[in-house]
Coordinates of C-alpha atoms in Angstrom, one line a residue:
M1 CA 1.6 49.6 10.2
Q2 CA 0.8 46.3 11.9
L3 CA -2.6 44.7 11.2
R4 CA -4.2 44.6 14.6
V5 CA -5.9 41.3 14.1
L6 CA -2.5 39.7 14.2
D7 CA -2.1 40.8 17.8
N8 CA -4.6 38.1 18.8
P9 CA -5.2 36.1 15.6
T10 CA -7.9 33.6 15.0
R11 CA -7.0 30.3 13.3
F12 CA -8.6 31.3 10.0
L13 CA -8.1 34.7 8.4
F14 CA -10.1 35.6 5.2
F15 CA -9.0 38.5 3.1
T16 CA -11.7 39.6 0.7
G17 CA -12.9 42.7 -1.2
K18 CA -13.2 44.3 -4.6
G19 CA -10.6 43.4 -7.2
G20 CA -7.4 45.4 -7.1
V21 CA -7.6 46.7 -3.5
G22 CA -4.6 44.6 -2.4
K23 CA -6.1 41.4 -0.9
T24 CA -3.2 39.3 -2.1
S25 CA -0.6 41.8 -0.8
L26 CA -2.1 42.1 2.6
S27 CA -2.8 38.4 3.0
C28 CA 0.8 37.5 2.0
A29 CA 2.2 40.2 4.3
A30 CA 0.0 39.0 7.2
A31 CA 1.0 35.3 6.6
I32 CA 4.7 36.3 6.6
A33 CA 4.3 38.4 9.7
L34 CA 2.7 35.5 11.6
A35 CA 5.4 33.1 10.4
D36 CA 8.1 35.6 11.5
R37 CA 6.5 35.4 15.0
G38 CA 7.2 31.7 15.0
R39 CA 3.8 30.4 14.0
R40 CA 3.2 27.7 11.5
V41 CA 1.1 29.2 8.7
L42 CA -0.6 28.0 5.6
L43 CA -1.5 30.6 2.9
V44 CA -4.2 29.5 0.5
S45 CA -5.6 31.2 -2.6
T46 CA -9.2 30.4 -3.5
D47 CA -8.9 32.6 -6.7
P48 CA -9.1 30.6 -9.9
A49 CA -6.6 33.1 -11.3
S50 CA -4.2 33.1 -8.3
N51 CA -1.0 35.1 -8.4
L52 CA 0.5 33.9 -5.2
D53 CA 3.3 32.3 -7.1
E54 CA 4.6 35.7 -8.5
M55 CA 4.1 37.5 -5.2
L56 CA 6.1 35.0 -3.2
G57 CA 8.6 34.0 -5.9
V58 CA 7.8 30.3 -5.7
A59 CA 6.0 27.8 -8.0
L60 CA 2.9 26.6 -6.1
S61 CA 0.4 23.7 -6.7
D62 CA -2.7 22.3 -5.0
Q63 CA -0.5 20.9 -2.2
P64 CA 1.2 23.0 0.6
K65 CA 4.7 24.0 -0.4
R66 CA 7.3 25.6 1.9
V67 CA 8.0 29.3 1.1
P68 CA 11.8 29.8 0.9
R69 CA 13.3 32.3 3.3
V70 CA 10.2 32.4 5.6
D71 CA 10.5 29.7 8.3
G72 CA 7.1 28.2 9.1
L73 CA 5.2 29.5 6.0
F74 CA 3.6 27.2 3.5
A75 CA 1.4 28.2 0.5
M76 CA -0.9 26.5 -2.0
N77 CA -3.5 27.3 -4.7
I78 CA -6.9 25.6 -4.8
D79 CA -6.7 24.4 -8.4
P80 CA -10.3 24.1 -9.7
E81 CA -9.4 21.9 -12.7
A82 CA -7.3 19.5 -10.6
A83 CA -10.0 19.4 -7.9
A84 CA -12.7 18.7 -10.6
A85 CA -10.6 15.9 -12.1
Q86 CA -10.2 14.2 -8.7
Y87 CA -14.0 14.7 -8.1
R88 CA -14.9 13.0 -11.4
G89 CA -12.6 10.1 -10.5
R90 CA -14.3 9.6 -7.2
V91 CA -17.7 9.6 -8.7
L92 CA -16.8 7.2 -11.5
V93 CA -15.3 4.8 -9.0
Q94 CA -18.6 4.7 -7.2
L95 CA -20.3 3.4 -10.3
G96 CA -18.6 0.0 -9.8
P97 CA -17.3 -2.5 -12.3
E98 CA -20.8 -3.5 -13.4
A99 CA -21.5 -0.1 -15.0
S100 CA -21.7 -0.2 -18.8
A101 CA -19.6 2.0 -21.1
A102 CA -22.8 4.0 -22.0
E103 CA -23.6 4.6 -18.3
R104 CA -20.0 5.9 -17.7
S105 CA -20.2 8.1 -20.7
T106 CA -23.4 9.6 -19.5
V107 CA -21.9 10.4 -16.1
E108 CA -18.8 11.8 -17.6
E109 CA -21.0 14.2 -19.7
Q110 CA -22.9 15.2 -16.6
L111 CA -19.6 16.0 -14.9
S112 CA -18.2 18.1 -17.7
G113 CA -19.6 21.5 -16.8
A114 CA -18.7 24.4 -14.6
C115 CA -21.0 23.1 -11.8
T116 CA -18.7 20.2 -11.2
T117 CA -15.6 22.5 -11.2
E118 CA -17.2 24.8 -8.6
I119 CA -18.4 22.1 -6.2
A120 CA -15.0 20.3 -6.4
A121 CA -13.1 23.5 -5.6
F122 CA -15.6 24.3 -2.9
D123 CA -15.0 20.8 -1.4
E124 CA -11.3 21.6 -1.2
F125 CA -12.1 24.8 0.6
V126 CA -14.4 23.1 3.0
G127 CA -11.8 20.5 3.8
L128 CA -9.3 23.2 4.9
L129 CA -12.0 24.6 7.4
A130 CA -12.7 21.0 8.5
G131 CA -9.1 20.3 9.4
D132 CA -7.9 18.3 6.4
E133 CA -4.6 20.1 6.7
P134 CA -3.6 19.6 10.4
G135 CA -0.4 21.0 11.9
F136 CA -0.9 24.7 11.1
D137 CA -1.5 27.4 13.7
H138 CA -3.2 29.6 11.2
I139 CA -4.7 29.3 7.7
V140 CA -4.8 32.6 5.7
F141 CA -7.1 32.7 2.7
D142 CA -6.4 35.1 -0.2
T143 CA -9.8 35.1 -1.9
A144 CA -11.0 35.9 -5.4
P145 CA -12.6 39.3 -6.0
T146 CA -15.9 40.0 -4.1
G147 CA -18.5 38.5 -6.4
H148 CA -16.8 35.2 -6.7
T149 CA -16.0 35.1 -3.0
L150 CA -19.5 35.9 -1.9
R151 CA -20.6 33.0 -4.1
L152 CA -18.0 30.7 -2.4
L153 CA -19.0 31.8 1.2
S154 CA -22.7 31.4 0.5
L155 CA -22.2 27.8 -0.7
P156 CA -22.1 26.1 2.7
K157 CA -25.5 27.7 3.5
A158 CA -26.9 27.0 0.0
W159 CA -25.8 23.3 -0.1
T160 CA -26.8 22.7 3.5
G161 CA -30.3 23.9 2.7
F162 CA -30.5 21.9 -0.5
L163 CA -29.3 18.7 1.1
E164 CA -31.4 18.9 4.3
N165 CA -34.4 17.1 2.9
N166 CA -32.9 15.7 -0.3
D167 CA -32.0 12.0 -0.5
R168 CA -31.3 12.0 -4.3
G169 CA -28.2 14.3 -4.5
A170 CA -27.7 16.6 -7.4
S171 CA -28.2 15.3 -10.9
C172 CA -25.7 17.8 -12.5
L173 CA -23.0 16.3 -10.2
G174 CA -23.7 12.6 -11.2
P175 CA -26.0 10.0 -9.8
H176 CA -23.6 8.9 -7.1
S177 CA -22.3 12.3 -6.1
G178 CA -22.4 11.5 -2.4
L179 CA -23.4 15.0 -1.5
K180 CA -25.7 13.8 1.3
M181 CA -22.7 12.4 3.1
Q182 CA -21.2 15.9 2.9
E183 CA -24.0 17.6 4.8
A184 CA -22.3 17.5 8.2
R185 CA -19.1 18.7 6.7
F186 CA -20.9 21.7 5.0
R187 CA -22.6 22.6 8.3
E188 CA -19.3 22.6 10.1
A189 CA -17.9 24.9 7.5
L190 CA -20.8 27.3 7.9
D191 CA -20.4 27.3 11.7
C192 CA -16.7 27.9 11.4
L193 CA -17.0 30.8 9.0
G194 CA -19.4 32.6 11.4
D195 CA -17.5 31.9 14.7
P196 CA -15.4 35.0 15.8
A197 CA -13.4 32.7 18.0
R198 CA -12.1 30.8 15.0
T199 CA -12.4 33.1 12.0
T200 CA -11.8 36.7 11.2
I201 CA -12.9 38.2 7.8
V202 CA -10.6 41.0 6.8
L203 CA -12.5 43.3 4.4
V204 CA -10.0 45.1 2.2
T205 CA -10.7 48.4 0.5
R206 CA -8.9 51.3 -1.3
P207 CA -9.7 54.8 -0.1
D208 CA -11.8 55.6 -3.1
R209 CA -15.5 56.0 -3.5
G210 CA -16.1 52.9 -5.7
A211 CA -14.1 50.6 -3.5
V212 CA -15.6 51.9 -0.3
R213 CA -19.2 51.5 -1.7
E214 CA -18.3 47.9 -2.7
A215 CA -16.9 47.2 0.7
A216 CA -20.1 48.5 2.4
R217 CA -22.2 46.3 0.1
T218 CA -20.0 43.3 0.7
S219 CA -20.1 43.8 4.5
A220 CA -23.9 43.9 4.4
E221 CA -24.0 40.7 2.3
L222 CA -21.6 39.0 4.7
D223 CA -23.8 40.0 7.6
A224 CA -26.8 38.5 5.9
L225 CA -24.8 35.2 5.7
G226 CA -24.2 35.4 9.4
L227 CA -20.6 36.4 9.0
S228 CA -20.3 39.5 11.1
N229 CA -16.8 38.8 12.4
Q230 CA -15.3 41.5 10.1
F231 CA -12.3 43.8 10.2
L232 CA -11.7 46.7 7.8
A233 CA -8.3 47.2 6.2
V234 CA -7.9 50.5 4.1
N235 CA -5.0 49.9 1.7
G236 CA -3.1 52.4 -0.4
R237 CA -3.6 55.5 1.8
F238 CA -1.8 58.5 0.1
R239 CA -0.4 61.6 1.7
A240 CA 0.8 64.4 -0.6
S241 CA 4.3 65.7 -0.1
G242 CA 3.6 69.4 0.3
G243 CA 0.7 71.2 -1.4
T244 CA 2.2 72.3 -4.7
D245 CA 1.5 69.3 -6.9
A246 CA -2.0 69.5 -8.3
V247 CA -2.2 65.7 -9.1
A248 CA -1.0 64.7 -5.6
S249 CA -3.2 67.2 -3.8
A250 CA -6.3 66.1 -5.7
M251 CA -5.6 62.5 -5.1
A252 CA -5.2 63.0 -1.4
R253 CA -8.3 65.1 -1.2
E254 CA -10.4 62.5 -3.1
Q255 CA -9.3 59.8 -0.6
D256 CA -10.1 62.0 2.4
E257 CA -13.6 62.7 1.0
A258 CA -14.2 59.0 0.2
L259 CA -13.4 57.9 3.7
A260 CA -15.3 60.7 5.3
A261 CA -18.4 59.6 3.3
M262 CA -18.0 56.0 4.4
P263 CA -21.4 54.4 5.4
A264 CA -21.9 54.2 9.2
S265 CA -22.1 50.4 9.1
L266 CA -18.6 50.2 7.6
A267 CA -17.2 53.0 9.7
A268 CA -18.3 51.1 12.8
L269 CA -15.9 48.2 12.0
P270 CA -12.5 48.1 13.7
R271 CA -10.0 49.2 11.0
D272 CA -6.3 49.8 10.1
E273 CA -4.9 51.9 7.3
F274 CA -1.9 51.0 5.1
P275 CA 0.1 53.6 3.1
L276 CA 0.7 53.7 -0.6
L277 CA 4.3 52.7 -1.2
G278 CA 6.6 53.7 -4.0
F279 CA 7.2 50.2 -5.4
D280 CA 5.4 47.1 -6.6
M281 CA 4.2 44.7 -3.9
V282 CA 6.1 41.7 -5.3
G283 CA 8.7 39.7 -3.4
L284 CA 9.4 39.1 0.3
T285 CA 11.2 42.4 1.0
A286 CA 8.3 44.5 -0.4
L287 CA 5.7 42.4 1.4
R288 CA 7.5 42.7 4.8
A289 CA 7.7 46.5 4.2
L290 CA 3.9 46.6 3.9
M291 CA 3.5 45.6 7.5
S292 CA 6.6 47.6 8.6
P293 CA 6.8 50.7 6.4
A294 CA 9.1 52.5 8.9
A295 CA 12.0 50.8 7.0
P296 CA 10.8 50.3 3.4
P297 CA 13.1 49.2 0.6
A298 CA 15.0 52.1 -1.1
S299 CA 12.7 54.0 -3.5
V300 CA 13.5 53.9 -7.2
A301 CA 15.2 57.1 -8.5
V302 CA 12.8 59.7 -9.9
E303 CA 12.3 59.2 -13.7
P304 CA 12.5 62.1 -16.2
D305 CA 9.5 62.9 -18.3
V306 CA 9.5 60.8 -21.5
P307 CA 6.3 60.9 -23.7
L308 CA 4.7 57.5 -24.2
D309 CA 3.9 57.0 -27.9
L310 CA 0.6 55.1 -27.5
P311 CA -2.9 55.9 -28.8
G312 CA -5.7 56.5 -26.4
L313 CA -9.1 54.9 -26.1
A314 CA -10.6 57.2 -28.8
R315 CA -8.5 55.2 -31.4
L316 CA -9.9 51.9 -30.1
V317 CA -13.5 53.1 -30.2
D318 CA -13.0 54.5 -33.8
E319 CA -11.7 51.1 -34.9
I320 CA -14.7 49.2 -33.3
A321 CA -17.2 51.8 -34.7
A322 CA -16.0 51.2 -38.2
G323 CA -18.1 48.1 -38.2
E324 CA -21.9 48.0 -38.1
R325 CA -22.3 45.5 -35.2
G326 CA -20.2 43.2 -33.1
L327 CA -19.4 41.9 -29.6
V328 CA -16.8 43.6 -27.4
M329 CA -15.7 41.7 -24.3
V330 CA -13.6 43.6 -21.7
M331 CA -11.5 41.3 -19.5
G332 CA -8.8 41.4 -16.9
K333 CA -7.8 41.1 -13.3
G334 CA -10.0 42.6 -10.6
G335 CA -9.4 46.3 -9.9
V336 CA -7.7 47.2 -13.2
G337 CA -10.7 49.3 -14.4
K338 CA -12.5 46.8 -16.7
T339 CA -15.9 48.4 -15.8
T340 CA -14.7 51.9 -16.6
V341 CA -13.1 50.9 -19.9
A342 CA -16.2 48.9 -21.0
A343 CA -18.5 51.8 -20.1
A344 CA -16.3 54.3 -21.9
I345 CA -16.2 52.1 -25.0
A346 CA -20.0 51.7 -24.9
V347 CA -20.6 55.5 -24.4
G348 CA -18.1 56.3 -27.1
L349 CA -19.9 54.0 -29.6
A350 CA -23.2 55.5 -28.7
A351 CA -21.8 59.0 -29.1
R352 CA -20.7 57.9 -32.7
G353 CA -24.3 57.1 -33.5
R354 CA -24.2 53.3 -32.8
A355 CA -26.9 51.3 -31.0
V356 CA -25.2 49.7 -27.9
H357 CA -26.2 47.2 -25.3
L358 CA -23.8 47.4 -22.3
T359 CA -24.0 44.6 -19.7
T360 CA -21.9 42.8 -17.1
T361 CA -21.4 39.2 -16.0
D362 CA -19.8 40.3 -12.7
P363 CA -21.8 39.1 -9.7
A364 CA -20.6 42.2 -7.9
A365 CA -22.1 44.3 -10.7
H366 CA -21.3 48.0 -10.2
L367 CA -21.8 49.0 -13.8
S368 CA -24.8 51.3 -13.1
F369 CA -22.7 53.3 -10.6
V370 CA -20.1 54.0 -13.3
V371 CA -22.5 55.0 -16.1
D372 CA -24.8 56.9 -13.8
G373 CA -26.9 58.4 -16.5
A374 CA -28.6 57.9 -19.8
M375 CA -27.9 58.7 -23.5
P376 CA -29.6 58.0 -26.8
G377 CA -28.8 54.6 -28.3
L378 CA -27.3 53.1 -25.0
V379 CA -29.0 50.4 -23.0
V380 CA -27.4 49.4 -19.7
D381 CA -28.3 46.4 -17.6
R382 CA -26.7 43.4 -16.0
I383 CA -26.9 39.6 -15.9
D384 CA -28.6 39.2 -12.6
P385 CA -27.9 35.6 -11.2
A386 CA -31.1 35.6 -9.1
A387 CA -33.4 36.8 -11.9
E388 CA -31.8 34.5 -14.5
T389 CA -32.1 31.5 -12.2
A390 CA -35.8 32.2 -11.6
R391 CA -36.3 32.6 -15.4
Y392 CA -34.4 29.4 -16.1
V393 CA -36.3 27.3 -13.5
E394 CA -39.7 28.4 -14.9
K395 CA -38.5 27.6 -18.5
I396 CA -37.5 24.1 -17.5
M397 CA -40.7 23.6 -15.5
A398 CA -42.7 24.6 -18.5
S399 CA -40.8 22.3 -20.9
R400 CA -39.5 19.2 -19.1
G401 CA -42.1 19.4 -16.3
R402 CA -45.1 20.0 -18.6
D403 CA -46.2 16.3 -18.8
L404 CA -45.1 15.3 -15.2
D405 CA -47.6 14.5 -12.4
D406 CA -47.5 16.6 -9.2
Q407 CA -44.9 14.3 -7.6
G408 CA -42.7 14.5 -10.7
K409 CA -42.9 18.2 -10.8
A410 CA -42.1 18.5 -7.1
L411 CA -39.0 16.3 -7.7
L412 CA -37.9 18.4 -10.7
R413 CA -38.3 21.7 -8.8
E414 CA -36.4 20.2 -5.9
D415 CA -33.5 19.3 -8.3
L416 CA -33.5 22.8 -9.7
A417 CA -33.1 24.2 -6.2
S418 CA -29.5 23.0 -6.4
P419 CA -26.9 25.9 -6.2
C420 CA -25.5 24.6 -9.5
T421 CA -28.6 25.8 -11.3
E422 CA -27.4 29.4 -11.0
E423 CA -24.3 28.7 -13.0
V424 CA -26.3 27.1 -15.8
A425 CA -28.8 30.0 -15.8
V426 CA -26.0 32.6 -16.0
F427 CA -24.4 30.7 -18.9
H428 CA -27.7 30.7 -20.8
A429 CA -28.1 34.4 -20.2
F430 CA -24.5 35.0 -21.4
S431 CA -25.2 33.0 -24.5
R432 CA -28.3 35.0 -25.2
V433 CA -26.4 38.3 -24.9
V434 CA -23.6 37.1 -27.1
A435 CA -26.1 36.3 -29.9
E436 CA -27.5 39.8 -29.7
A437 CA -24.3 41.1 -31.4
R438 CA -25.6 39.7 -34.7
S439 CA -27.7 42.9 -35.1
S440 CA -26.1 45.6 -32.9
F441 CA -23.1 46.4 -30.7
V442 CA -22.9 44.5 -27.4
V443 CA -20.2 45.4 -24.8
I444 CA -19.7 43.0 -21.9
D445 CA -17.9 44.0 -18.8
T446 CA -16.8 40.6 -17.6
A447 CA -16.2 39.5 -14.0
P448 CA -12.6 39.4 -12.7
T449 CA -10.4 36.8 -14.4
G450 CA -11.1 33.7 -12.3
H451 CA -14.8 34.0 -12.5
T452 CA -14.7 34.7 -16.2
L453 CA -12.5 31.6 -16.8
L454 CA -15.2 29.5 -15.2
L455 CA -17.8 31.0 -17.4
L456 CA -15.6 30.3 -20.5
D457 CA -15.2 26.8 -19.3
A458 CA -19.0 26.4 -19.3
T459 CA -19.0 27.9 -22.8
G460 CA -16.4 25.3 -23.9
A461 CA -18.3 22.4 -22.2
Y462 CA -21.5 23.4 -24.0
H463 CA -19.7 23.6 -27.3
R464 CA -18.3 20.1 -26.8
Q465 CA -21.7 18.7 -25.8
M466 CA -23.5 20.3 -28.8
T467 CA -20.9 19.2 -31.4
R468 CA -20.1 15.7 -30.0
H469 CA -22.7 13.9 -32.1
L470 CA -23.1 16.5 -34.8
D471 CA -23.5 15.1 -38.4
P472 CA -21.3 17.2 -40.7
G473 CA -23.7 16.6 -43.5
A474 CA -26.8 17.7 -41.6
P475 CA -28.7 20.7 -43.1
G476 CA -28.2 24.1 -41.4
R477 CA -25.3 25.2 -39.3
L478 CA -24.9 25.0 -35.6
V479 CA -23.2 28.1 -34.1
T480 CA -22.3 27.9 -30.4
P481 CA -21.3 30.8 -28.2
L482 CA -17.7 29.6 -28.3
M483 CA -17.7 29.7 -32.1
R484 CA -18.9 33.3 -31.9
L485 CA -16.1 34.2 -29.4
Q486 CA -13.5 32.6 -31.8
D487 CA -14.8 34.6 -34.7
A488 CA -12.5 37.7 -35.0
A489 CA -15.0 39.4 -37.3
Y490 CA -17.7 39.0 -34.7
T491 CA -15.9 39.4 -31.3
R492 CA -13.2 41.8 -30.1
V493 CA -11.7 40.8 -26.8
I494 CA -10.0 43.7 -25.0
L495 CA -7.6 43.0 -22.1
V496 CA -7.2 45.6 -19.4
A497 CA -4.1 45.9 -17.2
L498 CA -2.5 48.3 -14.8
P499 CA 1.2 49.2 -15.5
E500 CA 2.3 46.9 -12.7
T501 CA 3.9 43.5 -12.6
T502 CA 1.1 41.4 -11.3
P503 CA -1.8 42.7 -13.4
V504 CA 0.4 42.5 -16.5
S505 CA 1.4 38.9 -15.7
E506 CA -2.2 37.9 -15.0
A507 CA -3.5 39.5 -18.2
G508 CA -0.7 37.6 -20.0
A509 CA -1.9 34.3 -18.4
L510 CA -5.5 35.1 -19.4
Q511 CA -4.4 35.7 -23.0
D512 CA -2.7 32.3 -23.0
D513 CA -5.9 30.7 -21.7
L514 CA -8.0 32.5 -24.4
R515 CA -5.6 31.4 -27.1
R516 CA -5.9 27.8 -26.0
A517 CA -9.6 28.1 -26.4
G518 CA -9.1 29.6 -29.9
V519 CA -9.9 33.1 -28.9
E520 CA -7.4 35.8 -30.0
P521 CA -7.5 39.1 -28.0
Y522 CA -7.8 42.2 -30.2
G523 CA -5.8 44.5 -28.0
W524 CA -4.8 45.7 -24.5
V525 CA -5.7 48.8 -22.6
V526 CA -3.1 49.9 -20.1
N527 CA -5.1 51.9 -17.5
K528 CA -4.2 54.5 -14.9
S529 CA -0.8 55.5 -16.3
M530 CA 0.9 57.9 -13.8
A531 CA 3.5 58.9 -16.5
A532 CA 0.9 60.7 -18.5
T533 CA -0.2 63.0 -15.6
G534 CA 3.0 65.1 -15.3
T535 CA 3.0 64.8 -11.5
R536 CA 6.0 66.0 -9.6
D537 CA 5.2 64.3 -6.3
P538 CA 8.3 62.3 -5.2
L539 CA 6.3 59.2 -4.1
L540 CA 4.2 59.1 -7.3
R541 CA 7.2 59.7 -9.5
S542 CA 9.2 57.0 -7.7
R543 CA 6.7 54.5 -9.3
L544 CA 7.3 55.7 -12.9
K545 CA 10.4 53.5 -13.8
A546 CA 8.6 50.3 -12.9
E547 CA 5.5 51.6 -14.7
R548 CA 7.4 52.3 -17.9
A549 CA 9.1 48.8 -17.7
Q550 CA 5.7 47.2 -17.5
I551 CA 4.3 49.2 -20.5
E552 CA 7.2 48.1 -22.6
R553 CA 6.7 44.5 -21.5
V554 CA 3.1 44.7 -22.7
R555 CA 4.2 46.2 -26.0
S556 CA 7.1 43.7 -26.7
D557 CA 5.8 40.5 -25.1
F558 CA 2.1 40.4 -25.2
A559 CA -0.1 42.8 -27.1
R560 CA -0.9 43.1 -30.8
R561 CA -2.3 46.6 -30.1
V562 CA -1.9 48.8 -27.0
Y563 CA -4.0 51.8 -25.9
L564 CA -3.2 54.0 -23.0
L565 CA -5.4 55.7 -20.4
E566 CA -3.9 58.1 -17.9
F567 CA -4.5 58.1 -14.2
R568 CA -7.3 60.4 -13.1
T569 CA -7.6 61.8 -9.6
S570 CA -11.3 61.5 -9.7
P571 CA -12.8 58.2 -11.0
P572 CA -14.6 58.8 -14.3
V573 CA -18.2 58.4 -13.3
G574 CA -21.2 59.5 -15.4
V575 CA -21.8 59.7 -19.2
E576 CA -19.9 63.0 -19.7
A577 CA -16.8 61.8 -17.8
L578 CA -16.8 58.5 -19.7
M579 CA -17.3 60.3 -23.0
D580 CA -14.2 62.4 -22.3
L581 CA -12.1 59.2 -22.1
S582 CA -13.0 58.2 -25.7
R583 CA -13.3 61.7 -27.3
P584 CA -11.0 62.2 -30.3
G585 CA -8.1 64.5 -29.5

């Protein structure tokens, strides 16, 4: 099926939505389709954990690079670390040669946190909207999962409001940040995002209840930002071959019911549907087939039934429950089922008589929808950015602002109105939750990979700041959040992946990042295995060979321990369903 927004495309196309719904696949396919029509196209990932390289089969950087075998198509990743390094360089240059070494050291320390990384990456994004890359007919954005993207899209409005009556800049970005000079640039970005003549926001969803609910929430939040120029793309639509296979029939019925129950505001959007295909969406041939499924690549031969000799989630929960306390962090790419796995582990621990605090760092927080119930010993909440920011501001006002006069207090509160304050507040809340595991079990459902890496960057920056001038002979012992994450006796990191090429590769890259930070993952959960269901549907079975290859890849190349969860036609929602995932036997 052809995406109808390509019939009369705007200059900017944003693909956004819940993790795992197919934003990257559709954005790549749309960019290729536009280039095949003779347009000059730039495809950009704003995801800190981008996988455009693997999808397109070309190594990318933060500069546009030609995509082989697609005339007119260029692609790039916005690299947060590279952008932050360039930003720091620009700020330090502004200090001038008269600045002392101590002054430079102070500014470098101010610029070492996640706030700088975010604003620098944001500035790269704004530049693309403002025309810093001329010569392209269209710029297609493959965005990070919803929570991270809503934060990105809200920044033009947030920074514009902060800068409007602020002549001092933002202290967390250095004394000569030059943000005031960016005000006109930010306003132009905000205007561009909301202009239907220039920008179309393609909201991608899967035809399942959780993804549709997330899409409706995202659509409403975009509307609140003045971004109503939306188009809905339903990806992975499945039609059963005949009515004899119970798994296929249940899967098709579940999708039909999810779309029928779609909120009216979402149903009112113009939309297209794209079918589930029998192969991974990796490589140009597969991506072109997504927009022209009438002539897809040949399906893989149907695989025979071969049992997978892997333990289930019950084994993992038993191993964790053998201790009396500890931190469990569940990580992975968006859409792989982190929330379900985290909730199932927490419920399983509570069912084994342990006290458990289940929380999430995901700004898109849908943990409560998955648990949907209560049980003895289980506390469920989330790190709410707005609430944590308000708490942090009042704490700072009560400490640093205690002895200030009215003018000083007003200036301090103005400085704390910076959007950067939210990142600091969330980090402090995360640190507080990590420390709770000294006396009980804490299970954290983390945000999708890119957002989590930014949080871990903040954790590392805080560790460096706290230990930089530490006297080894001083009494007592400083324990930072990073040190707790590095302690294998305190923390178990669980990586979740689907048995598909891209999620496995991304989980592998995340594992490498964790190891560089001194954090060793405990094990991997391979989620939604179709091989374990016994389906006979031809389309579903055509996916099994690739699935088995990826499971073997996890076992041989990546994981110290591997646990398997089978695909379920109905998402596990509620305490009983979650308990069933971790029940022995």
